[in-house]
Amino acid sequence: MSERNDAGLEAPVSELDAEPTVATGQAADAAEAVEPTADPVLLAARQQAREALAEIADPATIGAEAGHEVHEAHVLTLFFECGMAGYPGWRWAATLARVDEDSPVNVLEVELLPGEGSVVAPEWVPWSVRLAQYRETQVRQAAEEAAAAEEAASELKDEDDADAEADILDNDFSDYDDEIDGVDLEDEADDDLDDDAEDLDDDADDTDLFDDSDDDEEPDDADGGDSASDRA
C-alpha cells in the first residue's frame, strides 16, 4: 500500500501506520465480557454469613437463600430473604472475601438491600429544587385560576348581551295575551278588587252599627241611676 508525496512519487506506508484491525477491539470486548467465577469456598460459607447478619438483625427475619452476586474472583455477596414486616422484596446481604485459595473467609459487610419490586423511598431532592418546584406550581395554579375566572366573566357577559327574544329562559310575560279561553284576565282582576272593596265597606258599616247601639244604651243607664236617686 502506498501514497503520493509532494513530488508526485508514491511512498510506501509502513505496517505500524496502518489502522488497527477490528479483531483487536473484539478481543478487548470479549475479555471484559468474561465474568469471574464464583469462589466455591465463599459460596459454601453461608452459615458464616448468617452469623454475621444475626449480629445486626433478628435471626428469625433472615430467610431462605436468595442467590448471590460475584464481584471478583475471591469476592462475592450472598443474599437471604428478609422476613421483617414492612419490607417486602428486600434482601439481607453479606459480602464475603478471601485473599487467595489458602486464606480464610472474611466478612466485609452486612446490610439490607432492596430487591426487584421492593418498596423504596423516593429519590432525595434538595430543598432549593423543591422550593423552586413549589413556586412554579403556585404560579401555574394562579394563572389557571385567573384564566378560569376570566372565562366565567366572559360567559356571563355574553349571556347579558344575548337577545331577549332568543333567550329561552326569559321570564318576561308582557308579550302574552291577557285573555285565556275568552276570559279577560284584567277584567277578572278588577272585579275581584271591587268585591274586596265592597266587603271592606260592609265590615266598616257593621262596626259603626254596633258602636251606635252601645252609645244608645249608656244614657238609659244614666237616667235610671238618676231616677233611683230621686225616689230615694
Short mmCIF file of N, CA, C and O in Angstrom, two decimals, residues 50-168:
data_model
loop_
_atom_site.label_atom_id
_atom_site.label_comp_id
_atom_site.label_asym_id
_atom_site.label_seq_id
_atom_site.Cartn_x
_atom_site.Cartn_y
_atom_site.Cartn_z
N ARG A 50 -24.74 -15.99 57.73
CA ARG A 50 -25.92 -15.87 58.59
C ARG A 50 -25.52 -15.39 59.98
O ARG A 50 -26.21 -14.57 60.60
N GLU A 51 -24.44 -15.90 60.50
CA GLU A 51 -24.00 -15.48 61.82
C GLU A 51 -23.62 -14.00 61.84
O GLU A 51 -23.89 -13.30 62.82
N ALA A 52 -23.00 -13.54 60.76
CA ALA A 52 -22.65 -12.12 60.69
C ALA A 52 -23.91 -11.26 60.61
O ALA A 52 -23.99 -10.19 61.23
N LEU A 53 -24.93 -11.72 59.86
CA LEU A 53 -26.18 -10.96 59.76
C LEU A 53 -26.94 -10.97 61.08
O LEU A 53 -27.63 -10.00 61.41
N ALA A 54 -26.81 -12.05 61.86
CA ALA A 54 -27.51 -12.15 63.14
C ALA A 54 -27.00 -11.12 64.14
O ALA A 54 -27.67 -10.86 65.15
N GLU A 55 -25.84 -10.54 63.89
CA GLU A 55 -25.32 -9.51 64.79
C GLU A 55 -26.04 -8.17 64.61
O GLU A 55 -25.98 -7.31 65.50
N ILE A 56 -26.72 -7.97 63.47
CA ILE A 56 -27.42 -6.70 63.22
C ILE A 56 -28.91 -6.89 63.07
O ILE A 56 -29.64 -5.88 62.98
N ALA A 57 -29.39 -8.12 63.02
CA ALA A 57 -30.82 -8.35 62.80
C ALA A 57 -31.26 -9.57 63.59
O ALA A 57 -30.45 -10.40 64.02
N ASP A 58 -32.58 -9.66 63.77
CA ASP A 58 -33.16 -10.81 64.43
C ASP A 58 -32.98 -12.04 63.54
O ASP A 58 -33.36 -12.02 62.36
N PRO A 59 -32.39 -13.12 64.04
CA PRO A 59 -32.19 -14.31 63.20
C PRO A 59 -33.48 -14.83 62.57
O PRO A 59 -33.45 -15.44 61.49
N ALA A 60 -34.62 -14.58 63.24
CA ALA A 60 -35.89 -15.07 62.69
C ALA A 60 -36.26 -14.34 61.40
O ALA A 60 -37.08 -14.85 60.62
N THR A 61 -35.71 -13.16 61.18
CA THR A 61 -36.03 -12.40 59.97
C THR A 61 -35.10 -12.74 58.80
O THR A 61 -35.30 -12.23 57.70
N ILE A 62 -34.11 -13.58 59.04
CA ILE A 62 -33.19 -13.98 57.97
C ILE A 62 -33.75 -15.24 57.34
O ILE A 62 -33.72 -16.33 57.94
N GLY A 63 -34.27 -15.11 56.13
CA GLY A 63 -34.97 -16.21 55.49
C GLY A 63 -34.09 -17.10 54.63
O GLY A 63 -32.88 -17.25 54.88
N ALA A 64 -34.72 -17.67 53.61
CA ALA A 64 -34.04 -18.63 52.76
C ALA A 64 -33.02 -17.92 51.86
O ALA A 64 -33.00 -16.69 51.74
N GLU A 65 -32.17 -18.75 51.24
CA GLU A 65 -31.16 -18.22 50.34
C GLU A 65 -31.83 -17.57 49.13
O GLU A 65 -32.81 -18.09 48.59
N ALA A 66 -31.28 -16.43 48.70
CA ALA A 66 -31.87 -15.68 47.60
C ALA A 66 -30.84 -15.33 46.53
O ALA A 66 -30.91 -14.28 45.91
N GLY A 67 -29.86 -16.25 46.31
CA GLY A 67 -28.90 -16.05 45.25
C GLY A 67 -27.62 -15.39 45.72
O GLY A 67 -27.40 -15.16 46.92
N HIS A 68 -26.78 -15.04 44.76
CA HIS A 68 -25.50 -14.41 45.07
C HIS A 68 -25.06 -13.54 43.89
O HIS A 68 -25.61 -13.65 42.79
N GLU A 69 -24.07 -12.69 44.13
CA GLU A 69 -23.51 -11.83 43.10
C GLU A 69 -21.99 -11.86 43.22
O GLU A 69 -21.44 -11.57 44.31
N VAL A 70 -21.31 -12.19 42.12
CA VAL A 70 -19.85 -12.27 42.11
C VAL A 70 -19.28 -10.92 41.71
O VAL A 70 -19.66 -10.37 40.67
N HIS A 71 -18.37 -10.42 42.52
CA HIS A 71 -17.72 -9.14 42.22
C HIS A 71 -16.34 -9.35 41.61
O HIS A 71 -15.98 -8.71 40.63
N GLU A 72 -15.55 -10.22 42.22
CA GLU A 72 -14.22 -10.56 41.72
C GLU A 72 -14.00 -12.05 41.93
O GLU A 72 -14.89 -12.77 42.39
N ALA A 73 -12.81 -12.48 41.63
CA ALA A 73 -12.52 -13.92 41.72
C ALA A 73 -12.72 -14.46 43.13
O ALA A 73 -13.19 -15.57 43.33
N HIS A 74 -12.37 -13.67 44.14
CA HIS A 74 -12.50 -14.11 45.53
C HIS A 74 -13.36 -13.15 46.35
O HIS A 74 -13.17 -13.05 47.57
N VAL A 75 -14.29 -12.51 45.69
CA VAL A 75 -15.21 -11.59 46.39
C VAL A 75 -16.62 -11.80 45.84
O VAL A 75 -16.83 -11.75 44.63
N LEU A 76 -17.58 -12.03 46.73
CA LEU A 76 -18.98 -12.17 46.31
C LEU A 76 -19.91 -11.80 47.45
O LEU A 76 -19.49 -11.69 48.60
N THR A 77 -21.17 -11.63 47.12
CA THR A 77 -22.20 -11.28 48.09
C THR A 77 -23.27 -12.35 48.10
O THR A 77 -23.79 -12.73 47.05
N LEU A 78 -23.62 -12.83 49.29
CA LEU A 78 -24.68 -13.81 49.46
C LEU A 78 -25.95 -13.09 49.91
O LEU A 78 -25.90 -12.21 50.78
N PHE A 79 -27.08 -13.46 49.30
CA PHE A 79 -28.37 -12.82 49.62
C PHE A 79 -29.28 -13.80 50.34
O PHE A 79 -29.30 -15.01 50.04
N PHE A 80 -30.09 -13.25 51.27
CA PHE A 80 -31.08 -14.04 52.01
C PHE A 80 -32.38 -13.23 52.04
O PHE A 80 -32.36 -11.99 52.10
N GLU A 81 -33.50 -13.92 52.01
CA GLU A 81 -34.79 -13.26 52.06
C GLU A 81 -34.97 -12.56 53.40
O GLU A 81 -34.50 -13.04 54.44
N CYS A 82 -35.69 -11.42 53.35
CA CYS A 82 -35.96 -10.65 54.56
C CYS A 82 -37.38 -10.93 55.03
O CYS A 82 -38.34 -10.78 54.26
N GLY A 83 -37.52 -11.31 56.30
CA GLY A 83 -38.83 -11.62 56.85
C GLY A 83 -39.40 -10.51 57.71
O GLY A 83 -40.42 -10.74 58.38
N MET A 84 -38.81 -9.33 57.71
CA MET A 84 -39.33 -8.24 58.54
C MET A 84 -40.60 -7.67 57.91
O MET A 84 -40.70 -7.53 56.69
N ALA A 85 -41.55 -7.32 58.78
CA ALA A 85 -42.79 -6.70 58.30
C ALA A 85 -42.49 -5.31 57.74
O ALA A 85 -41.71 -4.55 58.30
N GLY A 86 -43.13 -5.01 56.63
CA GLY A 86 -42.94 -3.70 56.01
C GLY A 86 -41.80 -3.64 55.02
O GLY A 86 -41.52 -2.57 54.47
N TYR A 87 -41.12 -4.76 54.78
CA TYR A 87 -40.00 -4.78 53.84
C TYR A 87 -40.18 -5.89 52.79
O TYR A 87 -39.31 -6.74 52.63
N PRO A 88 -41.29 -5.88 52.08
CA PRO A 88 -41.46 -6.91 51.04
C PRO A 88 -40.48 -6.69 49.90
O PRO A 88 -40.29 -5.57 49.42
N GLY A 89 -39.86 -7.75 49.45
CA GLY A 89 -38.92 -7.67 48.33
C GLY A 89 -37.51 -7.30 48.72
O GLY A 89 -36.62 -7.30 47.86
N TRP A 90 -37.27 -7.00 50.00
CA TRP A 90 -35.93 -6.66 50.44
C TRP A 90 -35.13 -7.93 50.75
O TRP A 90 -35.70 -8.99 50.98
N ARG A 91 -33.79 -7.80 50.75
CA ARG A 91 -32.94 -8.97 50.97
C ARG A 91 -31.79 -8.60 51.92
O ARG A 91 -31.23 -7.50 51.83
N TRP A 92 -31.47 -9.55 52.80
CA TRP A 92 -30.26 -9.41 53.60
C TRP A 92 -29.06 -9.76 52.72
O TRP A 92 -29.13 -10.70 51.93
N ALA A 93 -27.97 -9.01 52.87
CA ALA A 93 -26.79 -9.23 52.04
C ALA A 93 -25.54 -9.29 52.93
O ALA A 93 -25.36 -8.46 53.82
N ALA A 94 -24.71 -10.27 52.64
CA ALA A 94 -23.43 -10.43 53.34
C ALA A 94 -22.33 -10.60 52.30
O ALA A 94 -22.36 -11.54 51.51
N THR A 95 -21.38 -9.68 52.28
CA THR A 95 -20.29 -9.72 51.30
C THR A 95 -19.09 -10.41 51.94
O THR A 95 -18.60 -9.98 53.00
N LEU A 96 -18.63 -11.45 51.26
CA LEU A 96 -17.51 -12.26 51.75
C LEU A 96 -16.33 -12.15 50.80
O LEU A 96 -16.50 -11.90 49.61
N ALA A 97 -15.14 -12.39 51.34
CA ALA A 97 -13.93 -12.32 50.50
C ALA A 97 -12.80 -13.10 51.17
O ALA A 97 -12.82 -13.37 52.38
N ARG A 98 -11.83 -13.45 50.36
CA ARG A 98 -10.59 -14.03 50.86
C ARG A 98 -9.47 -13.65 49.88
O ARG A 98 -9.71 -13.44 48.69
N VAL A 99 -8.25 -13.58 50.38
CA VAL A 99 -7.13 -13.08 49.58
C VAL A 99 -6.77 -14.06 48.48
O VAL A 99 -6.59 -13.69 47.31
N ASP A 100 -6.63 -15.34 48.83
CA ASP A 100 -6.24 -16.35 47.83
C ASP A 100 -6.87 -17.67 48.21
O ASP A 100 -7.71 -17.75 49.11
N GLU A 101 -6.40 -18.72 47.54
CA GLU A 101 -7.00 -20.04 47.76
C GLU A 101 -6.74 -20.57 49.15
O GLU A 101 -7.51 -21.40 49.66
N ASP A 102 -5.66 -20.15 49.77
CA ASP A 102 -5.29 -20.69 51.09
C ASP A 102 -5.74 -19.79 52.24
O ASP A 102 -5.55 -20.15 53.41
N SER A 103 -6.32 -18.62 51.95
CA SER A 103 -6.70 -17.68 53.01
C SER A 103 -8.09 -18.00 53.54
O SER A 103 -8.94 -18.56 52.83
N PRO A 104 -8.38 -17.62 54.79
CA PRO A 104 -9.71 -17.86 55.36
C PRO A 104 -10.73 -16.87 54.80
O PRO A 104 -10.40 -15.85 54.22
N VAL A 105 -11.97 -17.20 55.03
CA VAL A 105 -13.07 -16.34 54.56
C VAL A 105 -13.27 -15.20 55.56
O VAL A 105 -13.33 -15.41 56.78
N ASN A 106 -13.41 -14.00 55.03
CA ASN A 106 -13.66 -12.81 55.84
C ASN A 106 -15.00 -12.18 55.43
O ASN A 106 -15.37 -12.20 54.25
N VAL A 107 -15.69 -11.63 56.39
CA VAL A 107 -16.94 -10.91 56.13
C VAL A 107 -16.61 -9.42 56.00
O VAL A 107 -16.14 -8.79 56.95
N LEU A 108 -16.87 -8.89 54.81
CA LEU A 108 -16.57 -7.48 54.57
C LEU A 108 -17.66 -6.56 55.10
O LEU A 108 -17.38 -5.57 55.77
N GLU A 109 -18.91 -6.86 54.80
CA GLU A 109 -20.02 -6.02 55.28
C GLU A 109 -21.32 -6.80 55.22
O GLU A 109 -21.47 -7.76 54.45
N VAL A 110 -22.28 -6.36 56.03
CA VAL A 110 -23.64 -6.93 56.05
C VAL A 110 -24.61 -5.76 56.00
O VAL A 110 -24.39 -4.71 56.61
N GLU A 111 -25.71 -5.96 55.27
CA GLU A 111 -26.67 -4.86 55.08
C GLU A 111 -27.99 -5.41 54.57
O GLU A 111 -28.11 -6.59 54.21
N LEU A 112 -28.97 -4.53 54.54
CA LEU A 112 -30.30 -4.83 54.00
C LEU A 112 -30.47 -4.04 52.71
O LEU A 112 -30.40 -2.81 52.72
N LEU A 113 -30.70 -4.73 51.61
CA LEU A 113 -30.78 -4.09 50.30
C LEU A 113 -32.14 -4.35 49.65
O LEU A 113 -32.72 -5.43 49.83
N PRO A 114 -32.65 -3.38 48.88
CA PRO A 114 -33.92 -3.60 48.18
C PRO A 114 -33.72 -4.50 46.97
O PRO A 114 -32.71 -4.42 46.27
N GLY A 115 -34.70 -5.34 46.73
CA GLY A 115 -34.67 -6.20 45.56
C GLY A 115 -35.60 -5.68 44.48
O GLY A 115 -36.12 -4.55 44.55
N GLU A 116 -35.84 -6.49 43.47
CA GLU A 116 -36.73 -6.10 42.38
C GLU A 116 -38.17 -6.02 42.88
O GLU A 116 -38.67 -6.95 43.49
N GLY A 117 -38.83 -4.91 42.60
CA GLY A 117 -40.22 -4.73 43.01
C GLY A 117 -40.41 -4.33 44.46
O GLY A 117 -41.55 -4.26 44.92
N SER A 118 -39.34 -4.08 45.19
CA SER A 118 -39.48 -3.69 46.60
C SER A 118 -39.89 -2.23 46.71
O SER A 118 -39.65 -1.42 45.81
N VAL A 119 -40.52 -1.90 47.81
CA VAL A 119 -40.96 -0.53 48.06
C VAL A 119 -39.78 0.26 48.64
O VAL A 119 -39.22 -0.11 49.67
N VAL A 120 -39.43 1.34 47.96
CA VAL A 120 -38.30 2.16 48.39
C VAL A 120 -38.76 3.62 48.49
O VAL A 120 -39.77 4.02 47.92
N ALA A 121 -38.00 4.41 49.22
CA ALA A 121 -38.29 5.83 49.36
C ALA A 121 -37.95 6.54 48.06
O ALA A 121 -37.06 6.11 47.31
N PRO A 122 -38.64 7.63 47.76
CA PRO A 122 -38.31 8.38 46.54
C PRO A 122 -36.92 8.99 46.63
O PRO A 122 -36.36 9.17 47.71
N GLU A 123 -36.39 9.30 45.48
CA GLU A 123 -35.06 9.89 45.42
C GLU A 123 -35.05 11.24 46.13
O GLU A 123 -35.97 12.04 45.97
N TRP A 124 -34.02 11.49 46.90
CA TRP A 124 -33.93 12.72 47.67
C TRP A 124 -33.74 13.91 46.74
O TRP A 124 -32.95 13.86 45.80
N VAL A 125 -34.51 14.97 47.01
CA VAL A 125 -34.43 16.19 46.20
C VAL A 125 -33.99 17.33 47.11
O VAL A 125 -34.57 17.53 48.19
N PRO A 126 -32.97 18.11 46.74
CA PRO A 126 -32.52 19.23 47.58
C PRO A 126 -33.64 20.23 47.83
O PRO A 126 -34.56 20.39 47.04
N TRP A 127 -33.51 20.94 48.97
CA TRP A 127 -34.54 21.90 49.35
C TRP A 127 -34.68 23.00 48.32
O TRP A 127 -35.79 23.45 48.02
N SER A 128 -33.59 23.47 47.76
CA SER A 128 -33.66 24.55 46.77
C SER A 128 -34.46 24.13 45.54
O SER A 128 -35.24 24.91 45.00
N VAL A 129 -34.29 22.87 45.15
CA VAL A 129 -35.03 22.38 43.99
C VAL A 129 -36.51 22.23 44.33
O VAL A 129 -37.39 22.60 43.55
N ARG A 130 -36.81 21.71 45.51
CA ARG A 130 -38.21 21.57 45.91
C ARG A 130 -38.90 22.92 46.05
O ARG A 130 -40.07 23.08 45.69
N LEU A 131 -38.17 23.92 46.57
CA LEU A 131 -38.74 25.25 46.71
C LEU A 131 -39.04 25.86 45.34
O LEU A 131 -40.10 26.47 45.13
N ALA A 132 -38.12 25.66 44.40
CA ALA A 132 -38.36 26.17 43.05
C ALA A 132 -39.56 25.48 42.41
O ALA A 132 -40.39 26.13 41.75
N GLN A 133 -39.71 24.18 42.61
CA GLN A 133 -40.86 23.45 42.07
C GLN A 133 -42.15 23.93 42.71
O GLN A 133 -43.18 24.07 42.03
N TYR A 134 -42.11 24.20 44.02
CA TYR A 134 -43.30 24.69 44.72
C TYR A 134 -43.73 26.05 44.17
O TYR A 134 -44.92 26.28 43.90
N ARG A 135 -42.78 26.95 44.00
CA ARG A 135 -43.12 28.27 43.47
C ARG A 135 -43.64 28.18 42.05
O ARG A 135 -44.59 28.89 41.68
N GLU A 136 -43.05 27.32 41.26
CA GLU A 136 -43.53 27.14 39.89
C GLU A 136 -44.96 26.62 39.87
O GLU A 136 -45.79 27.06 39.08
N THR A 137 -45.25 25.70 40.78
CA THR A 137 -46.62 25.17 40.87
C THR A 137 -47.61 26.25 41.29
O THR A 137 -48.72 26.33 40.77
N GLN A 138 -47.21 27.09 42.25
CA GLN A 138 -48.09 28.16 42.70
C GLN A 138 -48.38 29.15 41.58
O GLN A 138 -49.53 29.59 41.40
N VAL A 139 -47.36 29.50 40.81
CA VAL A 139 -47.57 30.43 39.70
C VAL A 139 -48.50 29.82 38.65
O VAL A 139 -49.40 30.48 38.12
N ARG A 140 -48.31 28.54 38.36
CA ARG A 140 -49.15 27.87 37.37
C ARG A 140 -50.59 27.80 37.84
O ARG A 140 -51.53 28.05 37.07
N GLN A 141 -50.82 27.48 39.11
CA GLN A 141 -52.18 27.41 39.63
C GLN A 141 -52.86 28.79 39.61
O GLN A 141 -54.04 28.90 39.29
N ALA A 142 -52.10 29.82 39.96
CA ALA A 142 -52.67 31.17 39.93
C ALA A 142 -53.06 31.57 38.52
O ALA A 142 -54.12 32.17 38.30
N ALA A 143 -52.24 31.22 37.55
CA ALA A 143 -52.57 31.53 36.15
C ALA A 143 -53.81 30.77 35.70
O ALA A 143 -54.68 31.32 35.01
N GLU A 144 -53.93 29.51 36.10
CA GLU A 144 -55.09 28.72 35.72
C GLU A 144 -56.37 29.28 36.36
O GLU A 144 -57.42 29.35 35.72
N GLU A 145 -56.28 29.68 37.62
CA GLU A 145 -57.46 30.25 38.29
C GLU A 145 -57.87 31.57 37.64
O GLU A 145 -59.07 31.85 37.47
N ALA A 146 -56.88 32.40 37.29
CA ALA A 146 -57.19 33.67 36.64
C ALA A 146 -57.85 33.44 35.28
O ALA A 146 -58.81 34.12 34.91
N ALA A 147 -57.35 32.45 34.54
CA ALA A 147 -57.94 32.15 33.23
C ALA A 147 -59.37 31.64 33.38
O ALA A 147 -60.26 32.00 32.60
N ALA A 148 -59.60 30.80 34.40
CA ALA A 148 -60.96 30.29 34.62
C ALA A 148 -61.91 31.41 35.01
O ALA A 148 -63.06 31.46 34.55
N ALA A 149 -61.46 32.33 35.86
CA ALA A 149 -62.31 33.45 36.26
C ALA A 149 -62.62 34.36 35.08
O ALA A 149 -63.75 34.82 34.90
N GLU A 150 -61.62 34.59 34.24
CA GLU A 150 -61.85 35.43 33.06
C GLU A 150 -62.82 34.76 32.09
O GLU A 150 -63.69 35.43 31.51
N GLU A 151 -62.72 33.46 31.94
CA GLU A 151 -63.65 32.75 31.07
C GLU A 151 -65.07 32.80 31.60
O GLU A 151 -66.02 32.99 30.85
N ALA A 152 -65.22 32.64 32.93
CA ALA A 152 -66.56 32.72 33.52
C ALA A 152 -67.16 34.11 33.35
O ALA A 152 -68.35 34.26 33.04
N ALA A 153 -66.34 35.15 33.54
CA ALA A 153 -66.84 36.51 33.36
C ALA A 153 -67.24 36.76 31.91
O ALA A 153 -68.24 37.43 31.63
N SER A 154 -66.48 36.20 30.98
CA SER A 154 -66.82 36.36 29.56
C SER A 154 -68.14 35.67 29.23
O SER A 154 -68.96 36.20 28.47
N GLU A 155 -68.38 34.51 29.81
CA GLU A 155 -69.64 33.80 29.57
C GLU A 155 -70.82 34.59 30.13
O GLU A 155 -71.87 34.67 29.49
N LEU A 156 -70.66 35.17 31.32
CA LEU A 156 -71.75 35.98 31.88
C LEU A 156 -72.03 37.20 31.03
O LEU A 156 -73.19 37.59 30.84
N LYS A 157 -70.98 37.83 30.52
CA LYS A 157 -71.17 38.99 29.67
C LYS A 157 -71.90 38.62 28.39
O LYS A 157 -72.77 39.34 27.91
N ASP A 158 -71.56 37.46 27.82
CA ASP A 158 -72.25 37.01 26.61
C ASP A 158 -73.73 36.76 26.89
O ASP A 158 -74.59 37.05 26.04
N GLU A 159 -74.04 36.23 28.06
CA GLU A 159 -75.44 35.99 28.40
C GLU A 159 -76.19 37.30 28.57
O GLU A 159 -77.37 37.42 28.21
N ASP A 160 -75.54 38.32 29.15
CA ASP A 160 -76.20 39.61 29.32
C ASP A 160 -76.46 40.29 27.98
O ASP A 160 -77.45 41.02 27.81
N ASP A 161 -75.56 40.08 27.04
CA ASP A 161 -75.69 40.71 25.73
C ASP A 161 -76.61 39.94 24.79
O ASP A 161 -76.89 40.39 23.67
N ALA A 162 -77.09 38.78 25.20
CA ALA A 162 -77.91 37.96 24.31
C ALA A 162 -79.26 38.61 24.08
O ALA A 162 -79.79 39.38 24.90
N ASP A 163 -79.90 38.36 22.93
CA ASP A 163 -81.21 38.90 22.57
C ASP A 163 -82.27 38.28 23.47
O ASP A 163 -82.35 37.06 23.63
N ALA A 164 -83.10 39.13 24.06
CA ALA A 164 -84.12 38.62 24.97
C ALA A 164 -85.11 37.71 24.28
O ALA A 164 -85.62 36.76 24.86
N GLU A 165 -85.43 37.99 23.02
CA GLU A 165 -86.37 37.14 22.29
C GLU A 165 -85.79 35.76 22.01
O GLU A 165 -86.53 34.79 21.88
N ALA A 166 -84.47 35.67 21.91
CA ALA A 166 -83.84 34.38 21.63
C ALA A 166 -83.50 33.62 22.89
O ALA A 166 -83.06 32.47 22.81
N ASP A 167 -83.68 34.23 24.04
CA ASP A 167 -83.35 33.58 25.30
C ASP A 167 -84.52 32.73 25.75
O ASP A 167 -85.59 33.25 26.08
N ILE A 168 -84.35 31.44 25.81
CA ILE A 168 -85.45 30.55 26.18
C ILE A 168 -85.74 30.62 27.67
O ILE A 168 -86.76 30.13 28.13
#
